[in-house]
Backbone as ProteinMPNN parsed JSONL, in Angstrom:
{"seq_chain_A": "XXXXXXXXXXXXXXXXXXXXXXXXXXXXXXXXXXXXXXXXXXXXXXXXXXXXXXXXXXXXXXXXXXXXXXXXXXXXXXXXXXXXXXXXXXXXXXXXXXXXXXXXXXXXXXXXXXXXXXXXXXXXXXXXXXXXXXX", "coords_chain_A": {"N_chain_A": [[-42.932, -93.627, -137.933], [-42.492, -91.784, -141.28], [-41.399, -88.769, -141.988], [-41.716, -86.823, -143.959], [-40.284, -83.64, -144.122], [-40.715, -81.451, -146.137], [-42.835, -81.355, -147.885], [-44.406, -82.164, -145.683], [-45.714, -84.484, -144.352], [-46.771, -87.692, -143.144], [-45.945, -91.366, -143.306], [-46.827, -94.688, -143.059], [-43.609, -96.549, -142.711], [-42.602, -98.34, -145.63], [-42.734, -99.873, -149.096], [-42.452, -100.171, -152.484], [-42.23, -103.06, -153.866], [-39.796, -104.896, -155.264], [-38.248, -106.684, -158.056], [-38.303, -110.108, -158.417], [-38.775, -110.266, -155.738], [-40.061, -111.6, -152.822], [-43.143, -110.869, -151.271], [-42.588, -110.86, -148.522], [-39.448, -110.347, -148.213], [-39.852, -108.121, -149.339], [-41.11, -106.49, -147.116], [-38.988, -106.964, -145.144], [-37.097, -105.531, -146.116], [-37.963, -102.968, -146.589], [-38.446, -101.973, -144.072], [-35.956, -102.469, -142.775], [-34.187, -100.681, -144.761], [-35.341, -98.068, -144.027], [-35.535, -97.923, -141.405], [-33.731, -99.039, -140.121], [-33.857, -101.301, -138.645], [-33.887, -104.876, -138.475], [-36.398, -107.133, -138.876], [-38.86, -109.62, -138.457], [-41.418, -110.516, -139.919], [-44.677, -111.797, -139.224], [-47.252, -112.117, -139.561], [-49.081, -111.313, -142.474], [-51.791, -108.734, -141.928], [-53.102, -107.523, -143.171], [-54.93, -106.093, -146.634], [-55.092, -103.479, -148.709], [-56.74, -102.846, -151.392], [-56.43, -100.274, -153.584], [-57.832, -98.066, -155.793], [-57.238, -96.035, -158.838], [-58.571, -93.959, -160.71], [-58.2, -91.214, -162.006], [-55.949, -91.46, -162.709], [-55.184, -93.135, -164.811], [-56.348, -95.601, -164.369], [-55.034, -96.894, -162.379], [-53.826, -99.374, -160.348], [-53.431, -99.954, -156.943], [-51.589, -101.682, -154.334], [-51.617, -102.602, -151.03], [-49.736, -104.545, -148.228], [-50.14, -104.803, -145.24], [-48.038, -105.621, -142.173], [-47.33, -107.889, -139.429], [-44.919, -107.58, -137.275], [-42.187, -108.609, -135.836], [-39.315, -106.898, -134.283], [-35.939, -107.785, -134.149], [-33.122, -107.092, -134.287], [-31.903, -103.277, -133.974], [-30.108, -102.039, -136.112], [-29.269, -99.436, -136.076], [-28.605, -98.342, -138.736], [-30.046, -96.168, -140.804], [-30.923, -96.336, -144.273], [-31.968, -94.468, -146.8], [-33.562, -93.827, -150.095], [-32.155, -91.67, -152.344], [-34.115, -89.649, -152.892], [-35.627, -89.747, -151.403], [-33.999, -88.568, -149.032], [-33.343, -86.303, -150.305], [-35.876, -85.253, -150.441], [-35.94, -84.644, -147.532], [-37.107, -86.411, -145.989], [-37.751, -88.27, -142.79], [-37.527, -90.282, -139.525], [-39.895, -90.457, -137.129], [-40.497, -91.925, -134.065], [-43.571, -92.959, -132.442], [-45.899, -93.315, -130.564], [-48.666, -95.074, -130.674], [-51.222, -93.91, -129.834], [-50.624, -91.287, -131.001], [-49.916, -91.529, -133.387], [-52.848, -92.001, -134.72], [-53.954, -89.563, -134.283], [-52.724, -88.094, -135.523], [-53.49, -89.299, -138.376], [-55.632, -89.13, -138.304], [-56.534, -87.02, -139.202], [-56.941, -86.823, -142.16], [-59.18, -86.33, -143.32], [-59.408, -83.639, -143.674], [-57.904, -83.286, -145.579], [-59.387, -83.62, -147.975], [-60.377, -82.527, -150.366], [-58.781, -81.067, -151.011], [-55.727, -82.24, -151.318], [-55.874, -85.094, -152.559], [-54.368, -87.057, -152.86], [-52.866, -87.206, -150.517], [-54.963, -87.84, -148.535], [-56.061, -90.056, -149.065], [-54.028, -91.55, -148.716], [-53.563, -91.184, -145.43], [-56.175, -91.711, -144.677], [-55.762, -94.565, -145.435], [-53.463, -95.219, -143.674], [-54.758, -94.94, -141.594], [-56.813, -96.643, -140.646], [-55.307, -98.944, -141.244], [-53.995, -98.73, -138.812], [-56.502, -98.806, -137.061], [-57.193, -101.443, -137.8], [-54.939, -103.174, -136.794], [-54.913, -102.65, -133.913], [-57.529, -103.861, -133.71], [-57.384, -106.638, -133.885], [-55.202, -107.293, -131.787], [-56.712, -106.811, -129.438], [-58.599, -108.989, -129.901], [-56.435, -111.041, -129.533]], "CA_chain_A": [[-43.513, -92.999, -139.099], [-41.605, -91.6, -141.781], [-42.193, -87.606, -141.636], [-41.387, -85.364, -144.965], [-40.723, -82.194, -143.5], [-40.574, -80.967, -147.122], [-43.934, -81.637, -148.039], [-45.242, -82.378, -144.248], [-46.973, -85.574, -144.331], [-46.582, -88.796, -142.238], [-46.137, -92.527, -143.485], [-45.771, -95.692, -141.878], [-42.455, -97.583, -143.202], [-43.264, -98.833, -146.637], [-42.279, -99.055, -150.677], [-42.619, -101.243, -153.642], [-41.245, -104.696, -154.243], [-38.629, -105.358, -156.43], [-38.25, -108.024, -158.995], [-38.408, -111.424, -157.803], [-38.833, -110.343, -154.121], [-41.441, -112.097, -151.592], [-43.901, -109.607, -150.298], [-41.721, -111.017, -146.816], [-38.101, -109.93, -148.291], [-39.872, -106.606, -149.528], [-41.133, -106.258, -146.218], [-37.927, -106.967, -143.945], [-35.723, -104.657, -146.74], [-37.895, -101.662, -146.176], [-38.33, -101.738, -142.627], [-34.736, -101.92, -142.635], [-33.703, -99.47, -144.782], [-36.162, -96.692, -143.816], [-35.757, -97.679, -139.816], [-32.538, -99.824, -139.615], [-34.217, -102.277, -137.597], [-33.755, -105.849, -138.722], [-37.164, -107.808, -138.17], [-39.575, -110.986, -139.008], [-42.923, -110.337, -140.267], [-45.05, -112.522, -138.059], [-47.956, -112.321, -140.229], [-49.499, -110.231, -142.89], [-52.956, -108.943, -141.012], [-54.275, -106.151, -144.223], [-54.268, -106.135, -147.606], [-56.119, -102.398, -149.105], [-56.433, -102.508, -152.426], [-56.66, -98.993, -154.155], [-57.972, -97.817, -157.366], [-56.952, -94.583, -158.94], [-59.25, -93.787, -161.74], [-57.983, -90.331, -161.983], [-54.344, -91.766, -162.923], [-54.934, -94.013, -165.791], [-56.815, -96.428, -163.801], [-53.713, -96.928, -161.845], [-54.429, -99.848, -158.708], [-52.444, -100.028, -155.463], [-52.456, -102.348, -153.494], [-50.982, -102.033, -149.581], [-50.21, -105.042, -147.705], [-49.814, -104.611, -143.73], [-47.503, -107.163, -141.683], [-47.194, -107.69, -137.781], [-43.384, -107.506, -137.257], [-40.946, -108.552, -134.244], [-38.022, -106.767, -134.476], [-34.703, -108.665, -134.188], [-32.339, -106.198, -134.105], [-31.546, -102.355, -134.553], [-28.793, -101.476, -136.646], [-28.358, -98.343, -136.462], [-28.072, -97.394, -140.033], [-30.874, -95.886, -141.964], [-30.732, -95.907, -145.749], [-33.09, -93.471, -147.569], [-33.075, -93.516, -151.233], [-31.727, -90.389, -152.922], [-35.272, -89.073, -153.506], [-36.109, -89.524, -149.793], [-32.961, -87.993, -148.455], [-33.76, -84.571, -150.982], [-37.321, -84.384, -149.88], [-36.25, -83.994, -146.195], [-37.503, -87.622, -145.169], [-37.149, -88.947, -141.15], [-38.008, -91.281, -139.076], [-39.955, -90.298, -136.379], [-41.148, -92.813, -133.705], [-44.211, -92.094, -132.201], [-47.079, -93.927, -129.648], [-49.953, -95.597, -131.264], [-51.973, -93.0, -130.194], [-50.504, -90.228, -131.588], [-50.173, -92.351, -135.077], [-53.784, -92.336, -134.901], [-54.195, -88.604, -133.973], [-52.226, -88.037, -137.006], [-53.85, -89.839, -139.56], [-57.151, -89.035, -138.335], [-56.991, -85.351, -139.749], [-57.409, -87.179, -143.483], [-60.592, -85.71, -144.099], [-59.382, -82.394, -144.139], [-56.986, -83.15, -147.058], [-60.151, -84.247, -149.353], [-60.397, -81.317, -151.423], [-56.858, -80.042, -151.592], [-55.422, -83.28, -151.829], [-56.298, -86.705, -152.875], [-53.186, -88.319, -152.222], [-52.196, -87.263, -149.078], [-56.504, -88.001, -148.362], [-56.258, -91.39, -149.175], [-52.847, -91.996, -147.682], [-53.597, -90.666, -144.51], [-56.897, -92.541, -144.527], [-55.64, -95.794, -145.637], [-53.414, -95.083, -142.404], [-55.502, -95.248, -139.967], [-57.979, -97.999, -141.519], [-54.431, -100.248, -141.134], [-53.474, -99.294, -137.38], [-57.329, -99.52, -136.316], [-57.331, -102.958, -137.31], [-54.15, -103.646, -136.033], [-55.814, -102.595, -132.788], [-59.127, -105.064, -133.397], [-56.941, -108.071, -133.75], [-54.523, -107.129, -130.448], [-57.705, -106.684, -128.584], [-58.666, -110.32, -130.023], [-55.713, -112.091, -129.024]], "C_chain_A": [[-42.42, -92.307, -139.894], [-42.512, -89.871, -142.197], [-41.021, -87.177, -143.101], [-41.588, -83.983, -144.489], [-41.105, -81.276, -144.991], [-41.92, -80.673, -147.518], [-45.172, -81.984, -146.637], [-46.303, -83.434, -144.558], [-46.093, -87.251, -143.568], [-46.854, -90.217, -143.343], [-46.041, -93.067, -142.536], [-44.88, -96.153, -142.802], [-43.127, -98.29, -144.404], [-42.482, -99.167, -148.337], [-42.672, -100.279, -151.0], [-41.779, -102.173, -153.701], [-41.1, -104.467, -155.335], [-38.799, -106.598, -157.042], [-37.993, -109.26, -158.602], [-38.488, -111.249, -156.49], [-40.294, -110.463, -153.565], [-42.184, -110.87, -151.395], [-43.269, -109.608, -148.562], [-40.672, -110.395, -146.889], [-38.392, -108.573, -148.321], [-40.278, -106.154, -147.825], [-40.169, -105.801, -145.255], [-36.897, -106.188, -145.008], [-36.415, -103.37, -146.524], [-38.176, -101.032, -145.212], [-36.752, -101.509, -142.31], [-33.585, -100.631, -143.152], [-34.253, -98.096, -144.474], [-35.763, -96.706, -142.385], [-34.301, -97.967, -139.083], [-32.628, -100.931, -138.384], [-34.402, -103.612, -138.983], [-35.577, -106.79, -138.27], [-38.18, -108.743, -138.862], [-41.081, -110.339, -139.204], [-43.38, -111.885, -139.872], [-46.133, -112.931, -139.23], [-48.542, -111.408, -140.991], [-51.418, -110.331, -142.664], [-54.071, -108.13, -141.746], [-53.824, -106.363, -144.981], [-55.329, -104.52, -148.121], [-55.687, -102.475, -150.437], [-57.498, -100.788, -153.241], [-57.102, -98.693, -155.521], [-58.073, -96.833, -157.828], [-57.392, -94.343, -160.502], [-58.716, -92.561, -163.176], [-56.359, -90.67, -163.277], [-54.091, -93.428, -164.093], [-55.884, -95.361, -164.886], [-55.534, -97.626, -163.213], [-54.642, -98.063, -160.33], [-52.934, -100.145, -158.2], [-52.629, -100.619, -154.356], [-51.098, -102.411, -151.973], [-50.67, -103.13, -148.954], [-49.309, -104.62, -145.658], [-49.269, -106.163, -143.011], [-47.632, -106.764, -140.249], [-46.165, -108.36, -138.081], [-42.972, -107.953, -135.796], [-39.553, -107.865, -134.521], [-36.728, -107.729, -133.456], [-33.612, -107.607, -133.597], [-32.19, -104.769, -134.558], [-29.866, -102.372, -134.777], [-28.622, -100.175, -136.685], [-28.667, -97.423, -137.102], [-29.417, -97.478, -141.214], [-30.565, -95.964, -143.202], [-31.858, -95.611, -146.437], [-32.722, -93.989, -148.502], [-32.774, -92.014, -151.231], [-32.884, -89.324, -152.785], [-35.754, -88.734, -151.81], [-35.225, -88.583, -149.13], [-33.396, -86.473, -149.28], [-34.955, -84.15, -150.616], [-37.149, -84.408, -148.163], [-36.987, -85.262, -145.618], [-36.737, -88.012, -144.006], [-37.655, -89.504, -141.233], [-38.29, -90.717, -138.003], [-40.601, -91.792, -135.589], [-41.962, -92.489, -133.114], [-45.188, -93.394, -131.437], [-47.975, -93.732, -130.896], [-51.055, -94.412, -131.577], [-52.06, -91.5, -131.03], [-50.23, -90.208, -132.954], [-51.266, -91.719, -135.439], [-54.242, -90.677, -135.088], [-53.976, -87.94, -135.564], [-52.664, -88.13, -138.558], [-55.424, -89.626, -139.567], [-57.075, -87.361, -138.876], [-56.993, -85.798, -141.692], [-58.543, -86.347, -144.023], [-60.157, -84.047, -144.065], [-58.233, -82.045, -145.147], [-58.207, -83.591, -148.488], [-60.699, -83.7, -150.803], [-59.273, -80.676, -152.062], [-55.899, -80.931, -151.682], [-55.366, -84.256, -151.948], [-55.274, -87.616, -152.444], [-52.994, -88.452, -151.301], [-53.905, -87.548, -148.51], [-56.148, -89.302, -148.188], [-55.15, -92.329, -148.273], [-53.063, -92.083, -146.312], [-54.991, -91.614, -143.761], [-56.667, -94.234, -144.533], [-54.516, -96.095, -144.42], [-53.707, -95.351, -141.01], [-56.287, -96.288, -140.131], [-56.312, -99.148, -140.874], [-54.111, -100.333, -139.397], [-55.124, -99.579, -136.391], [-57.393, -101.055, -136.466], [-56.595, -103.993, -136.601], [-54.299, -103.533, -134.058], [-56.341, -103.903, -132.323], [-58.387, -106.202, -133.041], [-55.843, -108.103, -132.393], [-55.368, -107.219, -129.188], [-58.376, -107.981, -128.409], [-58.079, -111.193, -129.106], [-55.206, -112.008, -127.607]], "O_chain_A": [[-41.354, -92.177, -139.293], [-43.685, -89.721, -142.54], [-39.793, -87.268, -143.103], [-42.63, -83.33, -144.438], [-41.876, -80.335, -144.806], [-42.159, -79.467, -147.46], [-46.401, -82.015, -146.689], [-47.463, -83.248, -144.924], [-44.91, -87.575, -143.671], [-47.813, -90.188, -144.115], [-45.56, -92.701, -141.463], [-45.369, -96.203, -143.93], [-44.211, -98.832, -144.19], [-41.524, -98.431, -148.577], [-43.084, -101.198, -150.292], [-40.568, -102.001, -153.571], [-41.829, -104.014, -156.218], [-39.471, -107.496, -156.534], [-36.779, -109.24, -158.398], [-38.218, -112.289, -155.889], [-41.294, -109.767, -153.745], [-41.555, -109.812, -151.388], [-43.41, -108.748, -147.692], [-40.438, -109.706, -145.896], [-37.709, -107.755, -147.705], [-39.494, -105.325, -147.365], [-40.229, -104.737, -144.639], [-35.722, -106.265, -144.649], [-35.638, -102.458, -146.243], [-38.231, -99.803, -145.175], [-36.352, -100.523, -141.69], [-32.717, -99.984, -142.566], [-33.585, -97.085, -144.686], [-35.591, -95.581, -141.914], [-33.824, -97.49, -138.053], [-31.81, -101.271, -137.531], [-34.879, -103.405, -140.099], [-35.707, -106.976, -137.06], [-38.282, -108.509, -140.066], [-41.618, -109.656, -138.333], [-42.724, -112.902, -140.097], [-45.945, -113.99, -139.828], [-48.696, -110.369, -140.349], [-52.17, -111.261, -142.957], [-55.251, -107.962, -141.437], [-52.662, -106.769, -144.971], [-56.496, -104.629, -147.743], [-54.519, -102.246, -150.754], [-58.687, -100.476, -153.317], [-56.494, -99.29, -156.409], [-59.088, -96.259, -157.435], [-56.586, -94.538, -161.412], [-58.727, -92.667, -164.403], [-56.023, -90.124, -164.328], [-53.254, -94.33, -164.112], [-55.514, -96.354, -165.512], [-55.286, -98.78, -163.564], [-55.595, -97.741, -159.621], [-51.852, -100.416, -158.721], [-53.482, -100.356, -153.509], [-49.886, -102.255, -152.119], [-51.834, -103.361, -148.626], [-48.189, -104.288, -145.272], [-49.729, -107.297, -143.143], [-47.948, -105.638, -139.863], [-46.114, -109.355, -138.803], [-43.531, -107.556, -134.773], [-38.703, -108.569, -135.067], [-36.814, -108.156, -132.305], [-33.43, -107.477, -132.387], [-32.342, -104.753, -135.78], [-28.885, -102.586, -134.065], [-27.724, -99.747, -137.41], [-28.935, -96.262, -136.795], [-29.709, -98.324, -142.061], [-29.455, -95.439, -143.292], [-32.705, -96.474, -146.665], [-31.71, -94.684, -148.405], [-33.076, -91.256, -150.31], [-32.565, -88.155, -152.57], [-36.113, -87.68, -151.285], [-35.827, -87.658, -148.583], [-33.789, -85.562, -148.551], [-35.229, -82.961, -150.451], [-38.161, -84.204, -147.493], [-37.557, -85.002, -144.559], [-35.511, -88.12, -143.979], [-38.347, -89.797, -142.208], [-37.297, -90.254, -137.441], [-41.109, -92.671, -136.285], [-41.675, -91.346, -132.759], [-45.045, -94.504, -131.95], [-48.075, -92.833, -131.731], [-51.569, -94.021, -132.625], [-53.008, -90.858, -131.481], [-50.262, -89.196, -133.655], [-51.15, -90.884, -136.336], [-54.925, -90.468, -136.09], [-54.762, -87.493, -136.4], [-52.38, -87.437, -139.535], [-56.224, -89.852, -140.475], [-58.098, -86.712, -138.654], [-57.059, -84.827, -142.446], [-58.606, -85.817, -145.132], [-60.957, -83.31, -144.642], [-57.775, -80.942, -145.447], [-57.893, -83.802, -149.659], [-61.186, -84.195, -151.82], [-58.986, -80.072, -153.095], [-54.917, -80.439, -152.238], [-54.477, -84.687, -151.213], [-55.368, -88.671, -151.817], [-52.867, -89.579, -150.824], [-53.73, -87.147, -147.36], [-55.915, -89.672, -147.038], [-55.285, -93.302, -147.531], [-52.736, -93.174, -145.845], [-54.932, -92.103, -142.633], [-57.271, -95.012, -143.794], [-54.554, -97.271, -144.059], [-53.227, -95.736, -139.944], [-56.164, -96.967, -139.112], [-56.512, -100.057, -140.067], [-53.997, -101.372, -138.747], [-55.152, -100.264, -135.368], [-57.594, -101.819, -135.522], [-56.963, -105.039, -136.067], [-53.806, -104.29, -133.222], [-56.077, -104.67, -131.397], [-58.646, -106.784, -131.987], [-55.715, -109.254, -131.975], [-54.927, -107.597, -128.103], [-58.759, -108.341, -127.296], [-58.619, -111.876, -128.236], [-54.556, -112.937, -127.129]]}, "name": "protein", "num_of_chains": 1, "seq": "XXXXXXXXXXXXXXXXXXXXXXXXXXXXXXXXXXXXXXXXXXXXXXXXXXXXXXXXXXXXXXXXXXXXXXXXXXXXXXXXXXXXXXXXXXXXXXXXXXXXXXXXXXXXXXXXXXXXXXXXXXXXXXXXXXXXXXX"}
């Protein structure tokens, strides 16, 4: 997870694709630079699409991969913006992901973003669950 002590809030590994890049390249570039692990997206298993009414009618859409990692390197690279707000990398058991992301509902009044984030969170590792439990 990627922990802002600055702001205190939990991701998983994530960002926006760049200009001509796969949803696979964006994938395996920001697993690597947020974690420094090298790795194959196996398959993408979620897609959440968001709609932010509030924000110009702003949509967001999420997609979730199942990864193998390949190799760690090592060498994190934050952006600038990450590195000033106090962004890590923590690693953390499934369950305590879950523990994590399940306190969403008590951001739903005081804040929407970190609400939805936090929710859309756990919505991605329960299903990553359902389908492990599948196969």
């Amino acid at each position: 997870l990627e922990n802002n002590k600055y702001l205190e809030y939990y991701a998983i590994p994530g960002g926006g694709i760049e200009e001509n890049e796969s949803l696979i390249d964006c994938c395996k570039r920001e697993v690597l630079e947020e974690t420094g692990l090298i790795i194959r997206p196996i398959e993408e298993y979620l897609t959440i699409k968001e709609y932010f009414y509030w924000n110009k009618n702003w949509e967001h859409i999420q997609h979730y991969f199942i990864c193998e990692i390949e190799e760690d390197t090592g060498k994190i690279s934050l952006t600038e913006t990450e590195r000033k707000s106090g962004t890590t990398i923590k690693w953390v058991d499934i369950n305590e992901a879950i523990s994590i992301f399940k306190t969403y509902k008590q951001y739903k009044e005081i804040d929407k973003a970190l609400y939805g984030l936090y929710q859309r969170e756990l919505i991605a590792i329960q299903e990553y669950i359902k389908i492990n439990r599948n196969n």
